Amino acid sequence: FFAIRRIVDTRALTTQTMLKLIDCLVKPVAMYSCQIWLPSSNIMKEMIKPNCYNIPQCAAKDTFESTHLKMLKWILGVHKKCNNNFCYGDTGRLPWGISVIPQCLRYFDRVSQATAGVNCATTLIHHAFQEQKNLGLPWYTTWSTISAQHTSPTPSTPSAKNFHTELFICQ
Protein backbone atom coordinates (compact mmCIF):
# COMPACT_ATOMS: atom_id res chain seq x y z
CA PHE A 1 0.00 0.00 0.00
CA PHE A 2 2.72 2.47 0.93
CA ALA A 3 4.59 1.73 -2.31
CA ILE A 4 1.41 2.45 -4.26
CA ARG A 5 1.02 5.78 -2.46
CA ARG A 6 4.42 6.91 -3.68
CA ILE A 7 3.87 5.81 -7.29
CA VAL A 8 0.22 6.64 -7.98
CA ASP A 9 -1.08 10.17 -8.39
CA THR A 10 -4.65 10.20 -7.08
CA ARG A 11 -5.51 13.26 -9.13
CA ALA A 12 -4.80 11.41 -12.40
CA LEU A 13 -7.03 8.39 -11.70
CA THR A 14 -10.71 8.08 -10.91
CA THR A 15 -11.93 6.75 -7.58
CA GLN A 16 -13.17 3.54 -9.24
CA THR A 17 -9.77 2.92 -10.84
CA MET A 18 -8.03 3.45 -7.52
CA LEU A 19 -10.42 1.03 -5.80
CA LYS A 20 -9.72 -1.57 -8.50
CA LEU A 21 -5.99 -1.14 -7.96
CA ILE A 22 -6.42 -1.67 -4.22
CA ASP A 23 -8.63 -4.71 -4.82
CA CYS A 24 -6.13 -6.26 -7.24
CA LEU A 25 -2.85 -5.42 -5.50
CA VAL A 26 -3.45 -5.04 -1.77
CA LYS A 27 -6.54 -7.04 -0.82
CA PRO A 28 -5.21 -10.47 -1.95
CA VAL A 29 -2.09 -9.97 0.16
CA ALA A 30 -3.94 -8.61 3.18
CA MET A 31 -6.58 -11.34 3.16
CA TYR A 32 -4.28 -14.28 2.36
CA SER A 33 -5.49 -17.46 4.13
CA CYS A 34 -8.29 -15.49 5.80
CA GLN A 35 -10.30 -18.69 6.09
CA ILE A 36 -8.07 -19.69 9.00
CA TRP A 37 -7.25 -16.45 10.85
CA LEU A 38 -10.44 -14.44 10.27
CA PRO A 39 -12.43 -16.21 13.06
CA SER A 40 -10.05 -14.76 15.65
CA SER A 41 -10.57 -11.18 14.39
CA ASN A 42 -12.67 -8.61 16.24
CA ILE A 43 -15.24 -8.38 13.48
CA MET A 44 -16.00 -12.11 13.54
CA LYS A 45 -16.15 -12.21 17.32
CA GLU A 46 -18.77 -9.47 17.16
CA MET A 47 -20.73 -11.11 14.34
CA ILE A 48 -21.31 -14.40 16.17
CA LYS A 49 -22.96 -12.59 19.07
CA PRO A 50 -26.77 -12.82 19.05
CA ASN A 51 -27.33 -9.04 18.80
CA CYS A 52 -24.43 -7.64 16.82
CA TYR A 53 -24.90 -3.90 16.37
CA ASN A 54 -21.30 -2.80 16.79
CA ILE A 55 -19.73 -4.28 13.65
CA PRO A 56 -18.28 -1.07 12.11
CA GLN A 57 -16.48 -0.14 15.34
CA CYS A 58 -15.19 -3.70 15.82
CA ALA A 59 -14.05 -3.82 12.20
CA ALA A 60 -11.97 -0.67 12.63
CA LYS A 61 -10.01 -2.33 15.46
CA ASP A 62 -8.65 -5.05 13.16
CA THR A 63 -5.28 -4.35 11.54
CA PHE A 64 -6.36 -5.37 8.04
CA GLU A 65 -9.45 -3.18 8.26
CA SER A 66 -7.59 -0.15 9.60
CA THR A 67 -5.30 -0.46 6.56
CA HIS A 68 -8.35 -0.67 4.32
CA LEU A 69 -9.80 2.46 5.91
CA LYS A 70 -6.49 4.32 5.51
CA MET A 71 -6.55 3.47 1.81
CA LEU A 72 -10.16 4.56 1.40
CA LYS A 73 -9.47 7.87 3.13
CA TRP A 74 -6.37 8.40 0.98
CA ILE A 75 -8.33 7.67 -2.20
CA LEU A 76 -11.18 10.00 -1.16
CA GLY A 77 -8.74 12.69 -0.06
CA VAL A 78 -10.31 13.16 3.36
CA HIS A 79 -8.73 13.63 6.78
CA LYS A 80 -7.66 10.53 8.70
CA LYS A 81 -10.19 11.35 11.45
CA CYS A 82 -13.09 11.34 8.99
CA ASN A 83 -16.01 9.08 9.91
CA ASN A 84 -15.42 5.49 8.78
CA ASN A 85 -19.05 4.98 7.80
CA PHE A 86 -18.76 7.93 5.42
CA CYS A 87 -15.83 6.24 3.69
CA TYR A 88 -17.70 2.95 3.33
CA GLY A 89 -20.82 4.72 2.08
CA ASP A 90 -19.12 7.07 -0.34
CA THR A 91 -17.17 4.26 -1.98
CA GLY A 92 -20.01 1.74 -1.75
CA ARG A 93 -17.84 -0.77 0.04
CA LEU A 94 -18.02 -3.00 3.09
CA PRO A 95 -15.26 -3.95 5.52
CA TRP A 96 -12.91 -6.56 4.06
CA GLY A 97 -13.76 -8.97 6.84
CA ILE A 98 -17.35 -9.03 5.65
CA SER A 99 -16.56 -9.12 1.94
CA VAL A 100 -14.58 -12.38 2.26
CA ILE A 101 -17.15 -14.28 4.35
CA PRO A 102 -18.72 -16.06 1.33
CA GLN A 103 -15.24 -17.19 0.26
CA CYS A 104 -14.54 -18.47 3.78
CA LEU A 105 -17.85 -20.31 3.98
CA ARG A 106 -17.22 -21.99 0.61
CA TYR A 107 -13.83 -23.11 1.92
CA PHE A 108 -15.41 -24.44 5.12
CA ASP A 109 -18.03 -26.35 3.10
CA ARG A 110 -15.39 -27.81 0.79
CA VAL A 111 -13.17 -28.92 3.68
CA SER A 112 -16.05 -30.28 5.75
CA GLN A 113 -17.29 -32.36 2.81
CA ALA A 114 -13.86 -33.85 2.06
CA THR A 115 -13.93 -37.61 2.55
CA ALA A 116 -11.20 -40.17 2.98
CA GLY A 117 -10.57 -41.65 -0.41
CA VAL A 118 -7.99 -42.65 -2.96
CA ASN A 119 -6.66 -39.10 -3.43
CA CYS A 120 -3.92 -38.47 -0.87
CA ALA A 121 -4.64 -34.72 -0.62
CA THR A 122 -8.36 -35.29 0.02
CA THR A 123 -7.59 -37.88 2.70
CA LEU A 124 -5.16 -35.51 4.42
CA ILE A 125 -7.71 -32.68 4.34
CA HIS A 126 -10.36 -35.02 5.76
CA HIS A 127 -8.18 -36.18 8.65
CA ALA A 128 -6.95 -32.65 9.44
CA PHE A 129 -10.51 -31.35 9.47
CA GLN A 130 -11.69 -34.15 11.77
CA GLU A 131 -8.85 -33.45 14.21
CA GLN A 132 -9.59 -29.73 14.28
CA LYS A 133 -13.29 -30.48 14.74
CA ASN A 134 -12.52 -32.76 17.68
CA LEU A 135 -10.22 -30.14 19.24
CA GLY A 136 -12.87 -27.43 18.86
CA LEU A 137 -10.47 -24.91 17.35
CA PRO A 138 -11.78 -21.33 16.98
CA TRP A 139 -11.89 -21.34 13.19
CA TYR A 140 -14.03 -24.49 13.17
CA THR A 141 -16.47 -23.30 15.83
CA THR A 142 -16.87 -19.85 14.25
CA TRP A 143 -17.47 -21.11 10.71
CA SER A 144 -19.80 -23.88 11.87
CA THR A 145 -21.84 -21.30 13.83
CA ILE A 146 -22.06 -18.89 10.90
CA SER A 147 -22.69 -21.72 8.44
CA ALA A 148 -25.60 -22.89 10.56
CA GLN A 149 -27.08 -19.36 10.63
CA HIS A 150 -26.64 -18.64 6.92
CA THR A 151 -26.40 -20.89 3.93
CA SER A 152 -23.31 -20.40 1.80
CA PRO A 153 -24.42 -18.28 -1.17
CA THR A 154 -23.15 -18.76 -4.67
CA PRO A 155 -22.81 -15.86 -7.12
CA SER A 156 -25.68 -17.24 -9.23
CA THR A 157 -28.25 -17.12 -6.43
CA PRO A 158 -30.19 -13.91 -5.79
CA SER A 159 -29.50 -14.11 -2.04
CA ALA A 160 -25.76 -13.64 -2.61
CA LYS A 161 -26.31 -9.95 -3.38
CA ASN A 162 -27.99 -9.38 -0.02
CA PHE A 163 -25.64 -11.63 1.96
CA HIS A 164 -23.05 -8.91 2.69
CA THR A 165 -25.66 -6.34 3.61
CA GLU A 166 -27.51 -8.78 5.85
CA LEU A 167 -24.32 -9.60 7.74
CA PHE A 168 -23.32 -5.94 7.97
CA ILE A 169 -26.64 -4.85 9.42
CA CYS A 170 -27.23 -8.11 11.37
CA GLN A 171 -30.96 -8.24 10.97
Coordinates of C-alpha atoms in Angstrom, one line a residue:
F1 CA 0.0 0.0 0.0
F2 CA 2.7 2.5 0.9
A3 CA 4.6 1.7 -2.3
I4 CA 1.4 2.4 -4.3
R5 CA 1.0 5.8 -2.5
R6 CA 4.4 6.9 -3.7
I7 CA 3.9 5.8 -7.3
V8 CA 0.2 6.6 -8.0
D9 CA -1.1 10.2 -8.4
T10 CA -4.6 10.2 -7.1
R11 CA -5.5 13.3 -9.1
A12 CA -4.8 11.4 -12.4
L13 CA -7.0 8.4 -11.7
T14 CA -10.7 8.1 -10.9
T15 CA -11.9 6.7 -7.6
Q16 CA -13.2 3.5 -9.2
T17 CA -9.8 2.9 -10.8
M18 CA -8.0 3.5 -7.5
L19 CA -10.4 1.0 -5.8
K20 CA -9.7 -1.6 -8.5
L21 CA -6.0 -1.1 -8.0
I22 CA -6.4 -1.7 -4.2
D23 CA -8.6 -4.7 -4.8
C24 CA -6.1 -6.3 -7.2
L25 CA -2.8 -5.4 -5.5
V26 CA -3.5 -5.0 -1.8
K27 CA -6.5 -7.0 -0.8
P28 CA -5.2 -10.5 -1.9
V29 CA -2.1 -10.0 0.2
A30 CA -3.9 -8.6 3.2
M31 CA -6.6 -11.3 3.2
Y32 CA -4.3 -14.3 2.4
S33 CA -5.5 -17.5 4.1
C34 CA -8.3 -15.5 5.8
Q35 CA -10.3 -18.7 6.1
I36 CA -8.1 -19.7 9.0
W37 CA -7.2 -16.5 10.8
L38 CA -10.4 -14.4 10.3
P39 CA -12.4 -16.2 13.1
S40 CA -10.1 -14.8 15.7
S41 CA -10.6 -11.2 14.4
N42 CA -12.7 -8.6 16.2
I43 CA -15.2 -8.4 13.5
M44 CA -16.0 -12.1 13.5
K45 CA -16.2 -12.2 17.3
E46 CA -18.8 -9.5 17.2
M47 CA -20.7 -11.1 14.3
I48 CA -21.3 -14.4 16.2
K49 CA -23.0 -12.6 19.1
P50 CA -26.8 -12.8 19.1
N51 CA -27.3 -9.0 18.8
C52 CA -24.4 -7.6 16.8
Y53 CA -24.9 -3.9 16.4
N54 CA -21.3 -2.8 16.8
I55 CA -19.7 -4.3 13.6
P56 CA -18.3 -1.1 12.1
Q57 CA -16.5 -0.1 15.3
C58 CA -15.2 -3.7 15.8
A59 CA -14.0 -3.8 12.2
A60 CA -12.0 -0.7 12.6
K61 CA -10.0 -2.3 15.5
D62 CA -8.7 -5.1 13.2
T63 CA -5.3 -4.4 11.5
F64 CA -6.4 -5.4 8.0
E65 CA -9.5 -3.2 8.3
S66 CA -7.6 -0.1 9.6
T67 CA -5.3 -0.5 6.6
H68 CA -8.3 -0.7 4.3
L69 CA -9.8 2.5 5.9
K70 CA -6.5 4.3 5.5
M71 CA -6.5 3.5 1.8
L72 CA -10.2 4.6 1.4
K73 CA -9.5 7.9 3.1
W74 CA -6.4 8.4 1.0
I75 CA -8.3 7.7 -2.2
L76 CA -11.2 10.0 -1.2
G77 CA -8.7 12.7 -0.1
V78 CA -10.3 13.2 3.4
H79 CA -8.7 13.6 6.8
K80 CA -7.7 10.5 8.7
K81 CA -10.2 11.4 11.4
C82 CA -13.1 11.3 9.0
N83 CA -16.0 9.1 9.9
N84 CA -15.4 5.5 8.8
N85 CA -19.1 5.0 7.8
F86 CA -18.8 7.9 5.4
C87 CA -15.8 6.2 3.7
Y88 CA -17.7 2.9 3.3
G89 CA -20.8 4.7 2.1
D90 CA -19.1 7.1 -0.3
T91 CA -17.2 4.3 -2.0
G92 CA -20.0 1.7 -1.7
R93 CA -17.8 -0.8 0.0
L94 CA -18.0 -3.0 3.1
P95 CA -15.3 -3.9 5.5
W96 CA -12.9 -6.6 4.1
G97 CA -13.8 -9.0 6.8
I98 CA -17.4 -9.0 5.7
S99 CA -16.6 -9.1 1.9
V100 CA -14.6 -12.4 2.3
I101 CA -17.2 -14.3 4.4
P102 CA -18.7 -16.1 1.3
Q103 CA -15.2 -17.2 0.3
C104 CA -14.5 -18.5 3.8
L105 CA -17.9 -20.3 4.0
R106 CA -17.2 -22.0 0.6
Y107 CA -13.8 -23.1 1.9
F108 CA -15.4 -24.4 5.1
D109 CA -18.0 -26.4 3.1
R110 CA -15.4 -27.8 0.8
V111 CA -13.2 -28.9 3.7
S112 CA -16.1 -30.3 5.8
Q113 CA -17.3 -32.4 2.8
A114 CA -13.9 -33.9 2.1
T115 CA -13.9 -37.6 2.6
A116 CA -11.2 -40.2 3.0
G117 CA -10.6 -41.6 -0.4
V118 CA -8.0 -42.6 -3.0
N119 CA -6.7 -39.1 -3.4
C120 CA -3.9 -38.5 -0.9
A121 CA -4.6 -34.7 -0.6
T122 CA -8.4 -35.3 0.0
T123 CA -7.6 -37.9 2.7
L124 CA -5.2 -35.5 4.4
I125 CA -7.7 -32.7 4.3
H126 CA -10.4 -35.0 5.8
H127 CA -8.2 -36.2 8.6
A128 CA -6.9 -32.6 9.4
F129 CA -10.5 -31.3 9.5
Q130 CA -11.7 -34.1 11.8
E131 CA -8.8 -33.4 14.2
Q132 CA -9.6 -29.7 14.3
K133 CA -13.3 -30.5 14.7
N134 CA -12.5 -32.8 17.7
L135 CA -10.2 -30.1 19.2
G136 CA -12.9 -27.4 18.9
L137 CA -10.5 -24.9 17.3
P138 CA -11.8 -21.3 17.0
W139 CA -11.9 -21.3 13.2
Y140 CA -14.0 -24.5 13.2
T141 CA -16.5 -23.3 15.8
T142 CA -16.9 -19.9 14.3
W143 CA -17.5 -21.1 10.7
S144 CA -19.8 -23.9 11.9
T145 CA -21.8 -21.3 13.8
I146 CA -22.1 -18.9 10.9
S147 CA -22.7 -21.7 8.4
A148 CA -25.6 -22.9 10.6
Q149 CA -27.1 -19.4 10.6
H150 CA -26.6 -18.6 6.9
T151 CA -26.4 -20.9 3.9
S152 CA -23.3 -20.4 1.8
P153 CA -24.4 -18.3 -1.2
T154 CA -23.1 -18.8 -4.7
P155 CA -22.8 -15.9 -7.1
S156 CA -25.7 -17.2 -9.2
T157 CA -28.3 -17.1 -6.4
P158 CA -30.2 -13.9 -5.8
S159 CA -29.5 -14.1 -2.0
A160 CA -25.8 -13.6 -2.6
K161 CA -26.3 -10.0 -3.4
N162 CA -28.0 -9.4 0.0
F163 CA -25.6 -11.6 2.0
H164 CA -23.0 -8.9 2.7
T165 CA -25.7 -6.3 3.6
E166 CA -27.5 -8.8 5.9
L167 CA -24.3 -9.6 7.7
F168 CA -23.3 -5.9 8.0
I169 CA -26.6 -4.8 9.4
C170 CA -27.2 -8.1 11.4
Q171 CA -31.0 -8.2 11.0

